[in-house]
């Protein structure tokens, strides 16, 4: 398999662990093992006694039960397949669903795996471009126009990385209806779900309301537990489920037992984790709103609607930011602040954008280093 490198992951690989001030992370503030064990009495002793053998290939039954019961309204534990992060689930699903020559439509910009695996498999990938016009949004007419009789699947991501876009309930229903009317498979990347600023904005999981949809979830983002490498896909189609499990025998076979143990506790007490992380996000967003007003000569702020990330544009006429990659590299060099240049994503005028992440506790402090830099470039 000759797959192109993931621009975003290669960029993070180079800088994330050598740069002190992270201002572009997509995951929320993490928790320690001890903090997770404290959520449930007697779990520390049980964790120490946990036997490190193989686990069920589809995922620990208690974890699948907890996922199905707490995050979905119409999915059963047997519809949930636990994977190594969201990444493994994307990789396997694309491999079992798609054949060379298949036509798929992918919301764009997108996390690279969501289109690159299909490209590598020889599919015809049509990018459904989001629009940046006084805030990021999507246009359903463009989506419908891109569908051909050959279109097999639609790939979407809400809340969206990198723009922070989130459709209304009504618009999401329309997307589902479009998929249903054209008999499309729908891959719905929901890894930032539960990070809606208003809980009333939360969308139903796609897999709960459309039988050809699958929903992707993960512990990495909203729960701040990326190090567990636990994600899952909710699939109802029996044949696809079997094909998925059979493929997984060649990737990880089963998940990490200790990670499944901790993920189960975390999900049973998810309000604690979500409340803390949403608190951080909302506090940081207020600070960012002020920051972007102050520095409107440099950035056009596109306020996000949900999630821990946003994708502002460089303001026309900003001095010192001809392209965002040079700007981000100089920023790392001079201040140790890590931002993500837009050209790590597949979007129009990519060089005009920068991804900000604001799910971390130290964001206000990190922002002061960026402010100093901006003051110096004038
Ligand atoms: C939209 C989206 N999907 C999937 C992933 C992969 O998640 P994980 O690292 O937990 O496998 C990411 C990571 O940034 C993402 O942003």
GROMACS .gro file of C-alpha atoms and ligand atoms in nm:
model
  394
    1UNK     CA    1   0.000   0.000   0.000
    2UNK     CA    2   0.155   0.326  -0.112
    3UNK     CA    3  -0.023   0.586   0.100
    4UNK     CA    4   0.073   0.953   0.112
    5UNK     CA    5   0.206   1.077   0.447
    6UNK     CA    6  -0.047   1.248   0.673
    7UNK     CA    7   0.064   1.612   0.657
    8UNK     CA    8  -0.090   1.699   0.992
    9UNK     CA    9   0.048   1.398   1.180
   10UNK     CA   10   0.396   1.443   1.027
   11UNK     CA   11   0.391   1.810   1.134
   12UNK     CA   12   0.290   1.719   1.489
   13UNK     CA   13   0.545   1.438   1.495
   14UNK     CA   14   0.816   1.692   1.420
   15UNK     CA   15   0.714   1.962   1.666
   16UNK     CA   16   0.458   1.849   1.928
   17UNK     CA   17   0.701   1.702   2.177
   18UNK     CA   18   0.980   1.953   2.123
   19UNK     CA   19   0.773   2.271   2.138
   20UNK     CA   20   0.673   2.390   2.486
   21UNK     CA   21   0.354   2.586   2.412
   22UNK     CA   22   0.083   2.392   2.230
   23UNK     CA   23  -0.186   2.611   2.077
   24UNK     CA   24  -0.322   2.383   1.810
   25UNK     CA   25  -0.408   2.052   1.977
   26UNK     CA   26  -0.738   1.893   1.888
   27UNK     CA   27  -0.767   1.690   2.209
   28UNK     CA   28  -0.882   1.833   2.540
   29UNK     CA   29  -0.674   1.851   2.857
   30UNK     CA   30  -0.582   1.497   2.956
   31UNK     CA   31  -0.641   1.313   3.283
   32UNK     CA   32  -0.400   1.095   3.481
   33UNK     CA   33  -0.460   0.725   3.547
   34UNK     CA   34  -0.502   0.811   3.912
   35UNK     CA   35  -0.775   1.068   3.835
   36UNK     CA   36  -0.967   0.809   3.632
   37UNK     CA   37  -0.934   0.542   3.902
   38UNK     CA   38  -1.059   0.788   4.165
   39UNK     CA   39  -1.388   0.810   3.976
   40UNK     CA   40  -1.487   0.467   4.098
   41UNK     CA   41  -1.433   0.315   4.437
   42UNK     CA   42  -1.227  -0.008   4.443
   43UNK     CA   43  -1.118   0.039   4.082
   44UNK     CA   44  -0.754   0.093   4.181
   45UNK     CA   45  -0.729  -0.250   4.340
   46UNK     CA   46  -0.913  -0.405   4.043
   47UNK     CA   47  -0.679  -0.230   3.798
   48UNK     CA   48  -0.374  -0.372   3.977
   49UNK     CA   49  -0.524  -0.721   3.955
   50UNK     CA   50  -0.617  -0.682   3.588
   51UNK     CA   51  -0.476  -0.974   3.389
   52UNK     CA   52  -0.279  -0.875   3.081
   53UNK     CA   53  -0.403  -1.141   2.842
   54UNK     CA   54  -0.570  -1.101   2.504
   55UNK     CA   55  -0.915  -0.944   2.511
   56UNK     CA   56  -1.232  -0.998   2.300
   57UNK     CA   57  -1.159  -0.902   1.938
   58UNK     CA   58  -1.471  -0.686   1.910
   59UNK     CA   59  -1.391  -0.512   2.239
   60UNK     CA   60  -1.452  -0.568   2.608
   61UNK     CA   61  -1.827  -0.645   2.656
   62UNK     CA   62  -1.866  -0.407   2.951
   63UNK     CA   63  -1.704  -0.126   2.751
   64UNK     CA   64  -1.928  -0.193   2.450
   65UNK     CA   65  -2.231  -0.202   2.678
   66UNK     CA   66  -2.132   0.131   2.835
   67UNK     CA   67  -2.070   0.291   2.494
   68UNK     CA   68  -2.404   0.171   2.356
   69UNK     CA   69  -2.600   0.267   2.668
   70UNK     CA   70  -2.452   0.611   2.731
   71UNK     CA   71  -2.385   0.754   2.386
   72UNK     CA   72  -2.643   0.603   2.151
   73UNK     CA   73  -3.019   0.575   2.162
   74UNK     CA   74  -3.076   0.289   1.923
   75UNK     CA   75  -2.754   0.085   1.914
   76UNK     CA   76  -2.673  -0.238   2.091
   77UNK     CA   77  -2.340  -0.351   2.237
   78UNK     CA   78  -2.305  -0.595   1.946
   79UNK     CA   79  -2.314  -0.299   1.702
   80UNK     CA   80  -2.003  -0.149   1.863
   81UNK     CA   81  -1.652  -0.250   1.753
   82UNK     CA   82  -1.368  -0.119   1.968
   83UNK     CA   83  -1.049  -0.012   1.787
   84UNK     CA   84  -0.708   0.140   1.844
   85UNK     CA   85  -0.819   0.504   1.839
   86UNK     CA   86  -1.045   0.646   1.573
   87UNK     CA   87  -0.766   0.600   1.320
   88UNK     CA   88  -0.787   0.221   1.306
   89UNK     CA   89  -1.164   0.236   1.262
   90UNK     CA   90  -1.133   0.474   0.966
   91UNK     CA   91  -0.863   0.260   0.810
   92UNK     CA   92  -1.054  -0.066   0.838
   93UNK     CA   93  -1.392   0.072   0.736
   94UNK     CA   94  -1.257   0.235   0.419
   95UNK     CA   95  -1.076  -0.086   0.332
   96UNK     CA   96  -1.379  -0.310   0.370
   97UNK     CA   97  -1.630  -0.075   0.207
   98UNK     CA   98  -1.443   0.063  -0.090
   99UNK     CA   99  -1.315  -0.087  -0.416
  100UNK     CA  100  -1.097   0.071  -0.686
  101UNK     CA  101  -1.309   0.302  -0.902
  102UNK     CA  102  -1.578   0.365  -0.638
  103UNK     CA  103  -1.696   0.724  -0.620
  104UNK     CA  104  -1.717   0.885  -0.278
  105UNK     CA  105  -1.783   1.238  -0.156
  106UNK     CA  106  -1.587   1.374   0.138
  107UNK     CA  107  -1.658   1.698   0.323
  108UNK     CA  108  -1.351   1.916   0.286
  109UNK     CA  109  -1.126   2.030   0.450
  110UNK     CA  110  -1.096   1.699   0.631
  111UNK     CA  111  -0.874   1.502   0.861
  112UNK     CA  112  -0.654   1.333   0.601
  113UNK     CA  113  -0.743   0.969   0.668
  114UNK     CA  114  -1.103   1.048   0.580
  115UNK     CA  115  -1.008   1.083   0.212
  116UNK     CA  116  -0.651   0.954   0.174
  117UNK     CA  117  -0.726   0.587   0.234
  118UNK     CA  118  -0.995   0.603  -0.035
  119UNK     CA  119  -0.748   0.774  -0.271
  120UNK     CA  120  -0.493   0.502  -0.206
  121UNK     CA  121  -0.752   0.232  -0.273
  122UNK     CA  122  -0.805   0.381  -0.619
  123UNK     CA  123  -1.141   0.547  -0.552
  124UNK     CA  124  -1.264   0.863  -0.721
  125UNK     CA  125  -1.279   1.109  -0.433
  126UNK     CA  126  -1.491   1.417  -0.474
  127UNK     CA  127  -1.427   1.695  -0.222
  128UNK     CA  128  -1.742   1.866  -0.094
  129UNK     CA  129  -1.587   2.203  -0.016
  130UNK     CA  130  -1.701   2.398   0.287
  131UNK     CA  131  -1.745   2.771   0.241
  132UNK     CA  132  -1.566   3.039   0.439
  133UNK     CA  133  -1.794   3.336   0.409
  134UNK     CA  134  -1.830   3.527   0.735
  135UNK     CA  135  -1.792   3.199   0.922
  136UNK     CA  136  -1.758   2.844   0.798
  137UNK     CA  137  -2.063   2.670   0.660
  138UNK     CA  138  -2.178   2.401   0.418
  139UNK     CA  139  -2.400   2.410   0.112
  140UNK     CA  140  -2.634   2.116   0.060
  141UNK     CA  141  -2.706   2.204  -0.305
  142UNK     CA  142  -2.338   2.154  -0.383
  143UNK     CA  143  -2.353   1.818  -0.210
  144UNK     CA  144  -2.654   1.704  -0.410
  145UNK     CA  145  -2.491   1.828  -0.733
  146UNK     CA  146  -2.182   1.614  -0.663
  147UNK     CA  147  -2.381   1.291  -0.630
  148UNK     CA  148  -2.380   1.068  -0.939
  149UNK     CA  149  -2.548   0.730  -0.995
  150UNK     CA  150  -2.207   0.577  -0.915
  151UNK     CA  151  -2.164   0.749  -0.578
  152UNK     CA  152  -2.125   0.490  -0.305
  153UNK     CA  153  -2.058   0.682   0.013
  154UNK     CA  154  -2.055   1.019   0.181
  155UNK     CA  155  -1.801   1.104   0.452
  156UNK     CA  156  -1.874   1.385   0.699
  157UNK     CA  157  -1.734   1.508   1.029
  158UNK     CA  158  -1.940   1.701   1.288
  159UNK     CA  159  -1.834   1.883   1.507
  160UNK     CA  160  -1.579   1.958   1.240
  161UNK     CA  161  -1.201   1.951   1.241
  162UNK     CA  162  -1.053   2.203   1.162
  163UNK     CA  163  -1.329   2.466   1.132
  164UNK     CA  164  -1.539   2.407   1.446
  165UNK     CA  165  -1.847   2.402   1.222
  166UNK     CA  166  -2.153   2.213   1.346
  167UNK     CA  167  -2.481   2.188   1.156
  168UNK     CA  168  -2.821   2.248   1.308
  169UNK     CA  169  -3.039   1.946   1.385
  170UNK     CA  170  -3.250   2.035   1.082
  171UNK     CA  171  -2.953   2.057   0.848
  172UNK     CA  172  -2.815   1.727   0.977
  173UNK     CA  173  -3.150   1.564   0.909
  174UNK     CA  174  -3.135   1.699   0.554
  175UNK     CA  175  -2.789   1.544   0.507
  176UNK     CA  176  -2.921   1.210   0.631
  177UNK     CA  177  -3.220   1.243   0.396
  178UNK     CA  178  -2.988   1.314   0.102
  179UNK     CA  179  -2.783   1.004   0.187
  180UNK     CA  180  -3.099   0.795   0.223
  181UNK     CA  181  -3.256   0.927  -0.100
  182UNK     CA  182  -2.943   0.832  -0.293
  183UNK     CA  183  -2.889   0.507  -0.105
  184UNK     CA  184  -2.540   0.616   0.007
  185UNK     CA  185  -2.333   0.470   0.285
  186UNK     CA  186  -2.263   0.744   0.535
  187UNK     CA  187  -1.943   0.757   0.738
  188UNK     CA  188  -2.002   1.007   1.019
  189UNK     CA  189  -1.689   1.104   1.211
  190UNK     CA  190  -1.828   1.209   1.549
  191UNK     CA  191  -1.502   1.217   1.743
  192UNK     CA  192  -1.573   1.568   1.877
  193UNK     CA  193  -1.931   1.483   1.977
  194UNK     CA  194  -2.030   1.589   2.332
  195UNK     CA  195  -1.829   1.910   2.294
  196UNK     CA  196  -2.128   2.120   2.185
  197UNK     CA  197  -2.124   2.450   2.375
  198UNK     CA  198  -2.500   2.421   2.413
  199UNK     CA  199  -2.604   2.060   2.491
  200UNK     CA  200  -2.924   2.124   2.294
  201UNK     CA  201  -2.714   2.140   1.977
  202UNK     CA  202  -2.603   1.777   2.010
  203UNK     CA  203  -2.690   1.582   1.699
  204UNK     CA  204  -2.827   1.231   1.707
  205UNK     CA  205  -2.560   0.976   1.622
  206UNK     CA  206  -2.589   0.903   1.250
  207UNK     CA  207  -2.590   0.527   1.314
  208UNK     CA  208  -2.898   0.567   1.536
  209UNK     CA  209  -3.108   0.725   1.263
  210UNK     CA  210  -2.992   0.578   0.932
  211UNK     CA  211  -2.921   0.211   0.877
  212UNK     CA  212  -2.646   0.269   0.617
  213UNK     CA  213  -2.461   0.510   0.847
  214UNK     CA  214  -2.173   0.430   1.078
  215UNK     CA  215  -2.073   0.652   1.372
  216UNK     CA  216  -1.712   0.699   1.476
  217UNK     CA  217  -1.633   0.775   1.841
  218UNK     CA  218  -1.315   0.798   2.046
  219UNK     CA  219  -1.179   0.862   2.395
  220UNK     CA  220  -0.911   1.100   2.262
  221UNK     CA  221  -1.089   1.431   2.213
  222UNK     CA  222  -1.382   1.521   2.440
  223UNK     CA  223  -1.260   1.298   2.724
  224UNK     CA  224  -0.892   1.397   2.703
  225UNK     CA  225  -0.777   1.033   2.697
  226UNK     CA  226  -0.587   1.007   2.368
  227UNK     CA  227  -0.318   0.794   2.530
  228UNK     CA  228  -0.565   0.510   2.582
  229UNK     CA  229  -0.591   0.468   2.204
  230UNK     CA  230  -0.950   0.354   2.237
  231UNK     CA  231  -1.201   0.438   1.967
  232UNK     CA  232  -1.502   0.258   1.824
  233UNK     CA  233  -1.726   0.231   1.525
  234UNK     CA  234  -2.100   0.167   1.550
  235UNK     CA  235  -2.203  -0.052   1.256
  236UNK     CA  236  -2.542  -0.212   1.216
  237UNK     CA  237  -2.494  -0.385   0.883
  238UNK     CA  238  -2.420  -0.750   0.968
  239UNK     CA  239  -2.199  -0.821   0.665
  240UNK     CA  240  -1.993  -0.506   0.711
  241UNK     CA  241  -1.956  -0.584   1.080
  242UNK     CA  242  -1.821  -0.930   1.001
  243UNK     CA  243  -1.589  -0.796   0.733
  244UNK     CA  244  -1.465  -0.528   0.975
  245UNK     CA  245  -1.384  -0.782   1.247
  246UNK     CA  246  -1.213  -1.013   0.996
  247UNK     CA  247  -0.995  -0.724   0.871
  248UNK     CA  248  -0.907  -0.625   1.228
  249UNK     CA  249  -0.739  -0.964   1.271
  250UNK     CA  250  -0.467  -0.819   1.049
  251UNK     CA  251  -0.428  -0.484   1.224
  252UNK     CA  252  -0.448  -0.510   1.604
  253UNK     CA  253  -0.657  -0.829   1.666
  254UNK     CA  254  -0.789  -0.683   1.991
  255UNK     CA  255  -0.754  -0.367   2.195
  256UNK     CA  256  -0.533  -0.296   2.496
  257UNK     CA  257  -0.701  -0.450   2.803
  258UNK     CA  258  -0.584  -0.186   3.054
  259UNK     CA  259  -0.703   0.087   2.818
  260UNK     CA  260  -1.044  -0.075   2.785
  261UNK     CA  261  -1.065  -0.098   3.164
  262UNK     CA  262  -0.989   0.274   3.207
  263UNK     CA  263  -1.214   0.376   2.917
  264UNK     CA  264  -1.506   0.191   3.076
  265UNK     CA  265  -1.465   0.380   3.406
  266UNK     CA  266  -1.420   0.710   3.223
  267UNK     CA  267  -1.737   0.663   3.018
  268UNK     CA  268  -1.941   0.559   3.321
  269UNK     CA  269  -1.848   0.896   3.473
  270UNK     CA  270  -1.833   1.091   3.150
  271UNK     CA  271  -2.017   1.398   3.288
  272UNK     CA  272  -1.719   1.464   3.519
  273UNK     CA  273  -1.471   1.458   3.230
  274UNK     CA  274  -1.695   1.647   2.990
  275UNK     CA  275  -1.790   1.916   3.241
  276UNK     CA  276  -1.427   1.989   3.319
  277UNK     CA  277  -1.324   1.998   2.953
  278UNK     CA  278  -1.622   2.204   2.839
  279UNK     CA  279  -1.544   2.445   3.123
  280UNK     CA  280  -1.190   2.487   2.990
  281UNK     CA  281  -1.314   2.530   2.632
  282UNK     CA  282  -1.573   2.794   2.718
  283UNK     CA  283  -1.332   2.990   2.935
  284UNK     CA  284  -1.066   2.980   2.662
  285UNK     CA  285  -1.315   3.079   2.393
  286UNK     CA  286  -1.398   3.401   2.576
  287UNK     CA  287  -1.029   3.483   2.589
  288UNK     CA  288  -0.987   3.397   2.221
  289UNK     CA  289  -1.281   3.619   2.123
  290UNK     CA  290  -1.105   3.913   2.287
  291UNK     CA  291  -0.772   3.813   2.133
  292UNK     CA  292  -0.912   3.801   1.781
  293UNK     CA  293  -1.084   4.137   1.825
  294UNK     CA  294  -0.754   4.287   1.940
  295UNK     CA  295  -0.559   4.132   1.655
  296UNK     CA  296  -0.811   4.177   1.376
  297UNK     CA  297  -0.534   4.335   1.167
  298UNK     CA  298  -0.381   3.987   1.150
  299UNK     CA  299  -0.672   3.742   1.166
  300UNK     CA  300  -1.031   3.712   1.053
  301UNK     CA  301  -1.194   3.517   1.334
  302UNK     CA  302  -1.433   3.241   1.235
  303UNK     CA  303  -1.589   3.155   1.572
  304UNK     CA  304  -1.645   2.780   1.608
  305UNK     CA  305  -1.989   2.640   1.690
  306UNK     CA  306  -1.871   2.325   1.872
  307UNK     CA  307  -1.550   2.144   1.963
  308UNK     CA  308  -1.200   2.246   2.077
  309UNK     CA  309  -1.063   2.384   1.749
  310UNK     CA  310  -1.108   2.676   1.510
  311UNK     CA  311  -0.971   2.776   1.173
  312UNK     CA  312  -0.932   3.152   1.143
  313UNK     CA  313  -0.802   3.317   0.826
  314UNK     CA  314  -0.516   3.559   0.789
  315UNK     CA  315  -0.657   3.910   0.749
  316UNK     CA  316  -0.602   4.079   0.416
  317UNK     CA  317  -0.313   4.319   0.452
  318UNK     CA  318  -0.163   4.151   0.759
  319UNK     CA  319   0.204   4.233   0.770
  320UNK     CA  320   0.434   3.946   0.865
  321UNK     CA  321   0.201   3.665   0.752
  322UNK     CA  322   0.253   3.614   0.380
  323UNK     CA  323   0.187   3.247   0.417
  324UNK     CA  324   0.088   3.070   0.733
  325UNK     CA  325   0.349   2.795   0.711
  326UNK     CA  326   0.641   3.041   0.727
  327UNK     CA  327   0.458   3.228   1.002
  328UNK     CA  328   0.404   2.911   1.209
  329UNK     CA  329   0.766   2.798   1.166
  330UNK     CA  330   0.900   3.139   1.268
  331UNK     CA  331   0.663   3.139   1.567
  332UNK     CA  332   0.798   2.802   1.684
  333UNK     CA  333   1.151   2.926   1.640
  334UNK     CA  334   1.108   3.256   1.823
  335UNK     CA  335   0.856   3.169   2.095
  336UNK     CA  336   0.807   2.791   2.118
  337UNK     CA  337   0.434   2.826   2.036
  338UNK     CA  338   0.292   2.554   1.811
  339UNK     CA  339   0.015   2.649   1.570
  340UNK     CA  340  -0.088   2.437   1.274
  341UNK     CA  341  -0.058   2.591   0.926
  342UNK     CA  342  -0.359   2.551   0.700
  343UNK     CA  343  -0.163   2.369   0.433
  344UNK     CA  344  -0.168   2.057   0.650
  345UNK     CA  345  -0.532   2.038   0.533
  346UNK     CA  346  -0.683   1.993   0.187
  347UNK     CA  347  -0.865   2.320   0.152
  348UNK     CA  348  -0.884   2.605  -0.095
  349UNK     CA  349  -0.637   2.885  -0.013
  350UNK     CA  350  -0.494   2.657   0.255
  351UNK     CA  351  -0.201   2.889   0.314
  352UNK     CA  352  -0.439   3.154   0.443
  353UNK     CA  353  -0.553   2.955   0.744
  354UNK     CA  354  -0.424   2.850   1.085
  355UNK     CA  355  -0.572   2.591   1.318
  356UNK     CA  356  -0.606   2.696   1.681
  357UNK     CA  357  -0.679   2.444   1.959
  358UNK     CA  358  -0.825   2.566   2.287
  359UNK     CA  359  -0.904   2.257   2.493
  360UNK     CA  360  -0.596   2.286   2.712
  361UNK     CA  361  -0.581   2.448   3.056
  362UNK     CA  362  -0.270   2.654   2.983
  363UNK     CA  363  -0.410   2.819   2.670
  364UNK     CA  364  -0.435   3.168   2.826
  365UNK     CA  365  -0.066   3.159   2.915
  366UNK     CA  366   0.036   3.021   2.576
  367UNK     CA  367  -0.163   3.296   2.405
  368UNK     CA  368   0.044   3.563   2.579
  369UNK     CA  369   0.354   3.432   2.397
  370UNK     CA  370   0.173   3.464   2.065
  371UNK     CA  371   0.065   3.815   2.161
  372UNK     CA  372   0.424   3.917   2.231
  373UNK     CA  373   0.526   3.786   1.890
  374UNK     CA  374   0.245   3.974   1.716
  375UNK     CA  375   0.336   4.296   1.900
  376UNK     CA  376   0.688   4.260   1.766
  377UNK     CA  377   0.587   4.212   1.403
  378UNK     CA  378   0.362   4.520   1.434
  379LIG     C1  379  -1.179   1.430   1.266
  379LIG     C2  380  -1.082   1.331   1.323
  379LIG     N1  381  -1.104   1.200   1.306
  379LIG     C3  382  -1.019   1.108   1.355
  379LIG     C4  383  -0.906   1.144   1.424
  379LIG     C5  384  -0.813   1.039   1.480
  379LIG     O1  385  -0.834   1.027   1.617
  379LIG     P1  386  -0.740   0.935   1.708
  379LIG     O2  387  -0.609   1.007   1.719
  379LIG     O3  388  -0.803   0.928   1.838
  379LIG     O4  389  -0.724   0.804   1.642
  379LIG     C6  390  -0.879   1.280   1.443
  379LIG     C7  391  -0.757   1.323   1.515
  379LIG     O5  392  -0.719   1.437   1.518
  379LIG     C8  393  -0.970   1.375   1.392
  379LIG     O6  394  -0.951   1.506   1.409
   0.00000   0.00000   0.00000
